[in-house]
Amino acid sequence: MSKLKERRFEGFEIVPLMATDSGRWIRIWPLMVLVLVSMMTLGIRLFQLTVIEGEWRRRLAEENRILVLPVAANRGVLTDRNGEKLTQNI
């Protein structure tokens, strides 16, 4: 069985990816740094919104949720069929 394994991998050398493909690594690392910085920025902002400003934003939302506004019921003048005023707004 060991000879079968040796034959299957004959001519291949197992080496780390970075050692064999340094050109690709040089092209990919700026993208990896950009993704890492973006994730860290989002994580910091999430922490700020939930932990630091969470209670303040919760109170602000609660106050904004219920707002009582008086609405004037502006109705027109009611008249009878002859055009005489029956009621009017005060």
PDB file of N, CA and C in Angstrom:
ATOM      1  N   MET A   1       0.820  -1.187   0.000  1.00  0.00           N
ATOM      2  CA  MET A   1       0.000   0.000   0.000  1.00  0.00           C
ATOM      3  C   MET A   1       0.866   1.253   0.000  1.00  0.00           C
ATOM      4  N   SER A   2       1.986   1.224   0.674  1.00  0.00           N
ATOM      5  CA  SER A   2       2.841   2.407   0.703  1.00  0.00           C
ATOM      6  C   SER A   2       3.430   2.690  -0.679  1.00  0.00           C
ATOM      7  N   LYS A   3       3.690   1.629  -1.480  1.00  0.00           N
ATOM      8  CA  LYS A   3       4.203   1.848  -2.835  1.00  0.00           C
ATOM      9  C   LYS A   3       3.153   2.520  -3.705  1.00  0.00           C
ATOM     10  N   LEU A   4       1.876   2.186  -3.494  1.00  0.00           N
ATOM     11  CA  LEU A   4       0.797   2.808  -4.241  1.00  0.00           C
ATOM     12  C   LEU A   4       0.724   4.304  -3.934  1.00  0.00           C
ATOM     13  N   LYS A   5       0.868   4.664  -2.664  1.00  0.00           N
ATOM     14  CA  LYS A   5       0.866   6.068  -2.280  1.00  0.00           C
ATOM     15  C   LYS A   5       2.066   6.788  -2.882  1.00  0.00           C
ATOM     16  N   GLU A   6       3.221   6.132  -2.872  1.00  0.00           N
ATOM     17  CA  GLU A   6       4.416   6.742  -3.435  1.00  0.00           C
ATOM     18  C   GLU A   6       4.248   6.968  -4.927  1.00  0.00           C
ATOM     19  N   ARG A   7       3.642   6.032  -5.627  1.00  0.00           N
ATOM     20  CA  ARG A   7       3.440   6.190  -7.067  1.00  0.00           C
ATOM     21  C   ARG A   7       2.469   7.320  -7.377  1.00  0.00           C
ATOM     22  N   ARG A   8       1.414   7.428  -6.568  1.00  0.00           N
ATOM     23  CA  ARG A   8       0.400   8.440  -6.824  1.00  0.00           C
ATOM     24  C   ARG A   8       0.989   9.847  -6.692  1.00  0.00           C
ATOM     25  N   PHE A   9       1.897  10.045  -5.742  1.00  0.00           N
ATOM     26  CA  PHE A   9       2.469  11.361  -5.512  1.00  0.00           C
ATOM     27  C   PHE A   9       3.884  11.476  -6.070  1.00  0.00           C
ATOM     28  N   GLU A  10       4.230  10.598  -6.967  1.00  0.00           N
ATOM     29  CA  GLU A  10       5.549  10.624  -7.560  1.00  0.00           C
ATOM     30  C   GLU A  10       5.720  11.889  -8.394  1.00  0.00           C
ATOM     31  N   GLY A  11       6.777  12.581  -8.215  1.00  0.00           N
ATOM     32  CA  GLY A  11       7.036  13.787  -8.989  1.00  0.00           C
ATOM     33  C   GLY A  11       6.438  15.047  -8.373  1.00  0.00           C
ATOM     34  N   PHE A  12       5.701  14.894  -7.277  1.00  0.00           N
ATOM     35  CA  PHE A  12       5.114  16.058  -6.611  1.00  0.00           C
ATOM     36  C   PHE A  12       5.842  16.307  -5.310  1.00  0.00           C
ATOM     37  N   GLU A  13       6.013  17.555  -5.003  1.00  0.00           N
ATOM     38  CA  GLU A  13       6.640  17.915  -3.744  1.00  0.00           C
ATOM     39  C   GLU A  13       5.638  18.752  -2.947  1.00  0.00           C
ATOM     40  N   ILE A  14       5.464  18.413  -1.687  1.00  0.00           N
ATOM     41  CA  ILE A  14       4.531  19.145  -0.848  1.00  0.00           C
ATOM     42  C   ILE A  14       5.273  20.297  -0.182  1.00  0.00           C
ATOM     43  N   VAL A  15       4.886  21.504  -0.582  1.00  0.00           N
ATOM     44  CA  VAL A  15       5.501  22.706  -0.014  1.00  0.00           C
ATOM     45  C   VAL A  15       4.388  23.686   0.336  1.00  0.00           C
ATOM     46  N   PRO A  16       4.629  24.607   1.248  1.00  0.00           N
ATOM     47  CA  PRO A  16       3.603  25.591   1.585  1.00  0.00           C
ATOM     48  C   PRO A  16       3.243  26.462   0.379  1.00  0.00           C
ATOM     49  N   LEU A  17       2.016  26.928   0.348  1.00  0.00           N
ATOM     50  CA  LEU A  17       1.515  27.723  -0.767  1.00  0.00           C
ATOM     51  C   LEU A  17       2.311  29.005  -0.939  1.00  0.00           C
ATOM     52  N   MET A  18       2.687  29.644   0.140  1.00  0.00           N
ATOM     53  CA  MET A  18       3.383  30.916   0.061  1.00  0.00           C
ATOM     54  C   MET A  18       4.747  30.773  -0.610  1.00  0.00           C
ATOM     55  N   ALA A  19       5.396  29.648  -0.401  1.00  0.00           N
ATOM     56  CA  ALA A  19       6.732  29.466  -0.959  1.00  0.00           C
ATOM     57  C   ALA A  19       6.681  29.267  -2.463  1.00  0.00           C
ATOM     58  N   THR A  20       5.639  28.633  -2.977  1.00  0.00           N
ATOM     59  CA  THR A  20       5.591  28.332  -4.408  1.00  0.00           C
ATOM     60  C   THR A  20       4.931  29.429  -5.221  1.00  0.00           C
ATOM     61  N   ASP A  21       4.073  30.230  -4.608  1.00  0.00           N
ATOM     62  CA  ASP A  21       3.294  31.187  -5.385  1.00  0.00           C
ATOM     63  C   ASP A  21       3.395  32.579  -4.775  1.00  0.00           C
ATOM     64  N   SER A  22       4.603  33.085  -4.656  1.00  0.00           N
ATOM     65  CA  SER A  22       4.790  34.380  -4.009  1.00  0.00           C
ATOM     66  C   SER A  22       4.216  35.515  -4.846  1.00  0.00           C
ATOM     67  N   GLY A  23       4.150  35.374  -6.154  1.00  0.00           N
ATOM     68  CA  GLY A  23       3.580  36.412  -7.004  1.00  0.00           C
ATOM     69  C   GLY A  23       2.106  36.609  -6.723  1.00  0.00           C
ATOM     70  N   ARG A  24       1.385  35.521  -6.554  1.00  0.00           N
ATOM     71  CA  ARG A  24      -0.040  35.601  -6.241  1.00  0.00           C
ATOM     72  C   ARG A  24      -0.237  36.215  -4.854  1.00  0.00           C
ATOM     73  N   TRP A  25       0.593  35.833  -3.905  1.00  0.00           N
ATOM     74  CA  TRP A  25       0.476  36.360  -2.538  1.00  0.00           C
ATOM     75  C   TRP A  25       0.698  37.872  -2.528  1.00  0.00           C
ATOM     76  N   ILE A  26       1.625  38.353  -3.315  1.00  0.00           N
ATOM     77  CA  ILE A  26       1.892  39.787  -3.377  1.00  0.00           C
ATOM     78  C   ILE A  26       0.683  40.529  -3.939  1.00  0.00           C
ATOM     79  N   ARG A  27      -0.045  39.927  -4.866  1.00  0.00           N
ATOM     80  CA  ARG A  27      -1.222  40.570  -5.431  1.00  0.00           C
ATOM     81  C   ARG A  27      -2.429  40.481  -4.506  1.00  0.00           C
ATOM     82  N   ILE A  28      -2.530  39.465  -3.682  1.00  0.00           N
ATOM     83  CA  ILE A  28      -3.712  39.243  -2.852  1.00  0.00           C
ATOM     84  C   ILE A  28      -3.621  39.981  -1.512  1.00  0.00           C
ATOM     85  N   TRP A  29      -2.459  40.182  -0.942  1.00  0.00           N
ATOM     86  CA  TRP A  29      -2.379  40.726   0.408  1.00  0.00           C
ATOM     87  C   TRP A  29      -3.005  42.109   0.548  1.00  0.00           C
ATOM     88  N   PRO A  30      -2.934  43.034  -0.435  1.00  0.00           N
ATOM     89  CA  PRO A  30      -3.633  44.315  -0.235  1.00  0.00           C
ATOM     90  C   PRO A  30      -5.152  44.138  -0.101  1.00  0.00           C
ATOM     91  N   LEU A  31      -5.704  43.213  -0.834  1.00  0.00           N
ATOM     92  CA  LEU A  31      -7.137  42.923  -0.726  1.00  0.00           C
ATOM     93  C   LEU A  31      -7.458  42.349   0.653  1.00  0.00           C
ATOM     94  N   MET A  32      -6.611  41.469   1.147  1.00  0.00           N
ATOM     95  CA  MET A  32      -6.829  40.897   2.477  1.00  0.00           C
ATOM     96  C   MET A  32      -6.729  41.973   3.554  1.00  0.00           C
ATOM     97  N   VAL A  33      -5.803  42.901   3.411  1.00  0.00           N
ATOM     98  CA  VAL A  33      -5.663  44.000   4.369  1.00  0.00           C
ATOM     99  C   VAL A  33      -6.906  44.887   4.300  1.00  0.00           C
ATOM    100  N   LEU A  34      -7.395  45.182   3.099  1.00  0.00           N
ATOM    101  CA  LEU A  34      -8.589  46.002   2.936  1.00  0.00           C
ATOM    102  C   LEU A  34      -9.803  45.342   3.595  1.00  0.00           C
ATOM    103  N   VAL A  35      -9.964  44.051   3.398  1.00  0.00           N
ATOM    104  CA  VAL A  35     -11.081  43.331   4.021  1.00  0.00           C
ATOM    105  C   VAL A  35     -10.936  43.355   5.538  1.00  0.00           C
ATOM    106  N   LEU A  36      -9.746  43.149   6.044  1.00  0.00           N
ATOM    107  CA  LEU A  36      -9.510  43.162   7.491  1.00  0.00           C
ATOM    108  C   LEU A  36      -9.809  44.537   8.091  1.00  0.00           C
ATOM    109  N   VAL A  37      -9.352  45.593   7.442  1.00  0.00           N
ATOM    110  CA  VAL A  37      -9.603  46.949   7.945  1.00  0.00           C
ATOM    111  C   VAL A  37     -11.101  47.258   7.888  1.00  0.00           C
ATOM    112  N   SER A  38     -11.771  46.853   6.826  1.00  0.00           N
ATOM    113  CA  SER A  38     -13.215  47.078   6.713  1.00  0.00           C
ATOM    114  C   SER A  38     -13.974  46.354   7.814  1.00  0.00           C
ATOM    115  N   MET A  39     -13.631  45.114   8.074  1.00  0.00           N
ATOM    116  CA  MET A  39     -14.302  44.350   9.126  1.00  0.00           C
ATOM    117  C   MET A  39     -14.034  44.964  10.507  1.00  0.00           C
ATOM    118  N   MET A  40     -12.822  45.425  10.739  1.00  0.00           N
ATOM    119  CA  MET A  40     -12.515  46.056  12.016  1.00  0.00           C
ATOM    120  C   MET A  40     -13.303  47.354  12.169  1.00  0.00           C
ATOM    121  N   THR A  41     -13.422  48.132  11.101  1.00  0.00           N
ATOM    122  CA  THR A  41     -14.188  49.376  11.144  1.00  0.00           C
ATOM    123  C   THR A  41     -15.650  49.092  11.450  1.00  0.00           C
ATOM    124  N   LEU A  42     -16.234  48.106  10.775  1.00  0.00           N
ATOM    125  CA  LEU A  42     -17.622  47.741  11.040  1.00  0.00           C
ATOM    126  C   LEU A  42     -17.809  47.230  12.468  1.00  0.00           C
ATOM    127  N   GLY A  43     -16.865  46.454  12.951  1.00  0.00           N
ATOM    128  CA  GLY A  43     -16.945  45.952  14.318  1.00  0.00           C
ATOM    129  C   GLY A  43     -16.882  47.059  15.353  1.00  0.00           C
ATOM    130  N   ILE A  44     -15.981  48.021  15.135  1.00  0.00           N
ATOM    131  CA  ILE A  44     -15.871  49.149  16.061  1.00  0.00           C
ATOM    132  C   ILE A  44     -17.143  49.979  16.033  1.00  0.00           C
ATOM    133  N   ARG A  45     -17.691  50.223  14.842  1.00  0.00           N
ATOM    134  CA  ARG A  45     -18.926  51.007  14.738  1.00  0.00           C
ATOM    135  C   ARG A  45     -20.090  50.267  15.396  1.00  0.00           C
ATOM    136  N   LEU A  46     -20.172  48.964  15.227  1.00  0.00           N
ATOM    137  CA  LEU A  46     -21.220  48.179  15.871  1.00  0.00           C
ATOM    138  C   LEU A  46     -21.105  48.269  17.388  1.00  0.00           C
ATOM    139  N   PHE A  47     -19.900  48.171  17.909  1.00  0.00           N
ATOM    140  CA  PHE A  47     -19.672  48.312  19.344  1.00  0.00           C
ATOM    141  C   PHE A  47     -20.101  49.690  19.823  1.00  0.00           C
ATOM    142  N   GLN A  48     -19.756  50.722  19.069  1.00  0.00           N
ATOM    143  CA  GLN A  48     -20.116  52.086  19.447  1.00  0.00           C
ATOM    144  C   GLN A  48     -21.631  52.260  19.484  1.00  0.00           C
ATOM    145  N   LEU A  49     -22.335  51.763  18.474  1.00  0.00           N
ATOM    146  CA  LEU A  49     -23.782  51.945  18.407  1.00  0.00           C
ATOM    147  C   LEU A  49     -24.524  51.143  19.468  1.00  0.00           C
ATOM    148  N   THR A  50     -24.061  49.956  19.777  1.00  0.00           N
ATOM    149  CA  THR A  50     -24.799  49.106  20.707  1.00  0.00           C
ATOM    150  C   THR A  50     -24.392  49.313  22.157  1.00  0.00           C
ATOM    151  N   VAL A  51     -23.117  49.349  22.432  1.00  0.00           N
ATOM    152  CA  VAL A  51     -22.660  49.406  23.818  1.00  0.00           C
ATOM    153  C   VAL A  51     -22.570  50.846  24.319  1.00  0.00           C
ATOM    154  N   ILE A  52     -21.930  51.696  23.568  1.00  0.00           N
ATOM    155  CA  ILE A  52     -21.695  53.060  24.039  1.00  0.00           C
ATOM    156  C   ILE A  52     -22.950  53.918  23.916  1.00  0.00           C
ATOM    157  N   GLU A  53     -23.597  53.907  22.746  1.00  0.00           N
ATOM    158  CA  GLU A  53     -24.747  54.775  22.513  1.00  0.00           C
ATOM    159  C   GLU A  53     -26.086  54.045  22.621  1.00  0.00           C
ATOM    160  N   GLY A  54     -26.077  52.801  23.030  1.00  0.00           N
ATOM    161  CA  GLY A  54     -27.281  51.984  23.002  1.00  0.00           C
ATOM    162  C   GLY A  54     -28.425  52.519  23.835  1.00  0.00           C
ATOM    163  N   GLU A  55     -28.161  52.871  25.077  1.00  0.00           N
ATOM    164  CA  GLU A  55     -29.220  53.345  25.965  1.00  0.00           C
ATOM    165  C   GLU A  55     -29.796  54.672  25.486  1.00  0.00           C
ATOM    166  N   TRP A  56     -28.945  55.576  25.051  1.00  0.00           N
ATOM    167  CA  TRP A  56     -29.401  56.869  24.539  1.00  0.00           C
ATOM    168  C   TRP A  56     -30.275  56.688  23.305  1.00  0.00           C
ATOM    169  N   ARG A  57     -29.848  55.823  22.389  1.00  0.00           N
ATOM    170  CA  ARG A  57     -30.639  55.587  21.178  1.00  0.00           C
ATOM    171  C   ARG A  57     -31.960  54.882  21.502  1.00  0.00           C
ATOM    172  N   ARG A  58     -31.983  54.031  22.506  1.00  0.00           N
ATOM    173  CA  ARG A  58     -33.213  53.359  22.908  1.00  0.00           C
ATOM    174  C   ARG A  58     -34.225  54.374  23.453  1.00  0.00           C
ATOM    175  N   ARG A  59     -33.748  55.295  24.299  1.00  0.00           N
ATOM    176  CA  ARG A  59     -34.645  56.342  24.821  1.00  0.00           C
ATOM    177  C   ARG A  59     -35.145  57.244  23.700  1.00  0.00           C
ATOM    178  N   LEU A  60     -34.268  57.599  22.785  1.00  0.00           N
ATOM    179  CA  LEU A  60     -34.643  58.449  21.663  1.00  0.00           C
ATOM    180  C   LEU A  60     -35.700  57.766  20.795  1.00  0.00           C
ATOM    181  N   ALA A  61     -35.558  56.495  20.575  1.00  0.00           N
ATOM    182  CA  ALA A  61     -36.537  55.757  19.773  1.00  0.00           C
ATOM    183  C   ALA A  61     -37.867  55.643  20.503  1.00  0.00           C
ATOM    184  N   GLU A  62     -37.821  55.439  21.804  1.00  0.00           N
ATOM    185  CA  GLU A  62     -39.053  55.324  22.586  1.00  0.00           C
ATOM    186  C   GLU A  62     -39.820  56.637  22.579  1.00  0.00           C
ATOM    187  N   GLU A  63     -39.110  57.751  22.712  1.00  0.00           N
ATOM    188  CA  GLU A  63     -39.769  59.057  22.662  1.00  0.00           C
ATOM    189  C   GLU A  63     -40.332  59.348  21.270  1.00  0.00           C
ATOM    190  N   ASN A  64     -39.685  58.856  20.263  1.00  0.00           N
ATOM    191  CA  ASN A  64     -40.111  59.105  18.895  1.00  0.00           C
ATOM    192  C   ASN A  64     -41.269  58.197  18.491  1.00  0.00           C
ATOM    193  N   ARG A  65     -41.432  57.107  19.186  1.00  0.00           N
ATOM    194  CA  ARG A  65     -42.445  56.120  18.819  1.00  0.00           C
ATOM    195  C   ARG A  65     -43.857  56.633  19.064  1.00  0.00           C
ATOM    196  N   ILE A  66     -44.080  57.300  20.175  1.00  0.00           N
ATOM    197  CA  ILE A  66     -45.408  57.790  20.528  1.00  0.00           C
ATOM    198  C   ILE A  66     -45.363  59.307  20.538  1.00  0.00           C
ATOM    199  N   LEU A  67     -46.119  59.917  19.649  1.00  0.00           N
ATOM    200  CA  LEU A  67     -46.174  61.368  19.556  1.00  0.00           C
ATOM    201  C   LEU A  67     -47.627  61.776  19.387  1.00  0.00           C
ATOM    202  N   VAL A  68     -48.140  62.539  20.349  1.00  0.00           N
ATOM    203  CA  VAL A  68     -49.529  62.966  20.318  1.00  0.00           C
ATOM    204  C   VAL A  68     -49.599  64.354  19.707  1.00  0.00           C
ATOM    205  N   LEU A  69     -50.293  64.458  18.605  1.00  0.00           N
ATOM    206  CA  LEU A  69     -50.474  65.743  17.944  1.00  0.00           C
ATOM    207  C   LEU A  69     -51.963  66.066  17.889  1.00  0.00           C
ATOM    208  N   PRO A  70     -52.351  67.252  18.326  1.00  0.00           N
ATOM    209  CA  PRO A  70     -53.762  67.621  18.193  1.00  0.00           C
ATOM    210  C   PRO A  70     -54.080  67.907  16.725  1.00  0.00           C
ATOM    211  N   VAL A  71     -55.161  67.338  16.254  1.00  0.00           N
ATOM    212  CA  VAL A  71     -55.570  67.528  14.862  1.00  0.00           C
ATOM    213  C   VAL A  71     -56.902  68.262  14.877  1.00  0.00           C
ATOM    214  N   ALA A  72     -56.908  69.440  14.285  1.00  0.00           N
ATOM    215  CA  ALA A  72     -58.144  70.223  14.226  1.00  0.00           C
ATOM    216  C   ALA A  72     -59.083  69.597  13.209  1.00  0.00           C
ATOM    217  N   ALA A  73     -60.330  69.449  13.608  1.00  0.00           N
ATOM    218  CA  ALA A  73     -61.322  68.870  12.708  1.00  0.00           C
ATOM    219  C   ALA A  73     -61.996  70.007  11.944  1.00  0.00           C
ATOM    220  N   ASN A  74     -61.366  70.430  10.896  1.00  0.00           N
ATOM    221  CA  ASN A  74     -61.926  71.511  10.094  1.00  0.00           C
ATOM    222  C   ASN A  74     -63.030  70.966   9.197  1.00  0.00           C
ATOM    223  N   ARG A  75     -64.224  71.315   9.542  1.00  0.00           N
ATOM    224  CA  ARG A  75     -65.358  70.883   8.744  1.00  0.00           C
ATOM    225  C   ARG A  75     -65.962  72.119   8.099  1.00  0.00           C
ATOM    226  N   GLY A  76     -66.585  71.945   7.016  1.00  0.00           N
ATOM    227  CA  GLY A  76     -67.215  73.063   6.329  1.00  0.00           C
ATOM    228  C   GLY A  76     -68.542  73.435   6.971  1.00  0.00           C
ATOM    229  N   VAL A  77     -69.104  74.464   6.453  1.00  0.00           N
ATOM    230  CA  VAL A  77     -70.398  74.941   6.942  1.00  0.00           C
ATOM    231  C   VAL A  77     -71.484  74.018   6.407  1.00  0.00           C
ATOM    232  N   LEU A  78     -72.386  73.586   7.295  1.00  0.00           N
ATOM    233  CA  LEU A  78     -73.514  72.752   6.872  1.00  0.00           C
ATOM    234  C   LEU A  78     -74.687  73.662   6.531  1.00  0.00           C
ATOM    235  N   THR A  79     -75.242  73.411   5.396  1.00  0.00           N
ATOM    236  CA  THR A  79     -76.405  74.207   4.966  1.00  0.00           C
ATOM    237  C   THR A  79     -77.565  73.290   4.631  1.00  0.00           C
ATOM    238  N   ASP A  80     -78.742  73.873   4.635  1.00  0.00           N
ATOM    239  CA  ASP A  80     -79.904  73.083   4.225  1.00  0.00           C
ATOM    240  C   ASP A  80     -80.064  73.203   2.716  1.00  0.00           C
ATOM    241  N   ARG A  81     -81.167  72.663   2.183  1.00  0.00           N
ATOM    242  CA  ARG A  81     -81.325  72.655   0.729  1.00  0.00           C
ATOM    243  C   ARG A  81     -81.559  74.049   0.150  1.00  0.00           C
ATOM    244  N   ASN A  82     -81.913  74.987   0.969  1.00  0.00           N
ATOM    245  CA  ASN A  82     -82.112  76.355   0.509  1.00  0.00           C
ATOM    246  C   ASN A  82     -80.844  77.198   0.627  1.00  0.00           C
ATOM    247  N   GLY A  83     -79.769  76.647   1.164  1.00  0.00           N
ATOM    248  CA  GLY A  83     -78.501  77.367   1.308  1.00  0.00           C
ATOM    249  C   GLY A  83     -78.373  78.132   2.606  1.00  0.00           C
ATOM    250  N   GLU A  84     -79.268  77.948   3.545  1.00  0.00           N
ATOM    251  CA  GLU A  84     -79.174  78.613   4.837  1.00  0.00           C
ATOM    252  C   GLU A  84     -78.235  77.829   5.763  1.00  0.00           C
ATOM    253  N   LYS A  85     -77.419  78.547   6.552  1.00  0.00           N
ATOM    254  CA  LYS A  85     -76.444  77.915   7.447  1.00  0.00           C
ATOM    255  C   LYS A  85     -77.179  77.208   8.587  1.00  0.00           C
ATOM    256  N   LEU A  86     -76.824  75.942   8.763  1.00  0.00           N
ATOM    257  CA  LEU A  86     -77.331  75.192   9.909  1.00  0.00           C
ATOM    258  C   LEU A  86     -76.286  75.182  11.024  1.00  0.00           C
ATOM    259  N   THR A  87     -75.007  74.993  10.671  1.00  0.00           N
ATOM    260  CA  THR A  87     -73.904  75.023  11.632  1.00  0.00           C
ATOM    261  C   THR A  87     -72.722  75.697  11.003  1.00  0.00           C
ATOM    262  N   GLN A  88     -71.792  76.095  11.856  1.00  0.00           N
ATOM    263  CA  GLN A  88     -70.540  76.656  11.358  1.00  0.00           C
ATOM    264  C   GLN A  88     -69.435  76.353  12.372  1.00  0.00           C
ATOM    265  N   ASN A  89     -68.153  76.465  11.943  1.00  0.00           N
ATOM    266  CA  ASN A  89     -67.014  76.250  12.841  1.00  0.00           C
ATOM    267  C   ASN A  89     -66.881  77.393  13.819  1.00  0.00           C
ATOM    268  N   ILE A  90     -66.467  77.084  15.003  1.00  0.00           N
ATOM    269  CA  ILE A  90     -66.275  78.132  16.017  1.00  0.00           C
ATOM    270  C   ILE A  90     -64.813  78.490  16.086  1.00  0.00           C
TER     271      ILE A  90
END
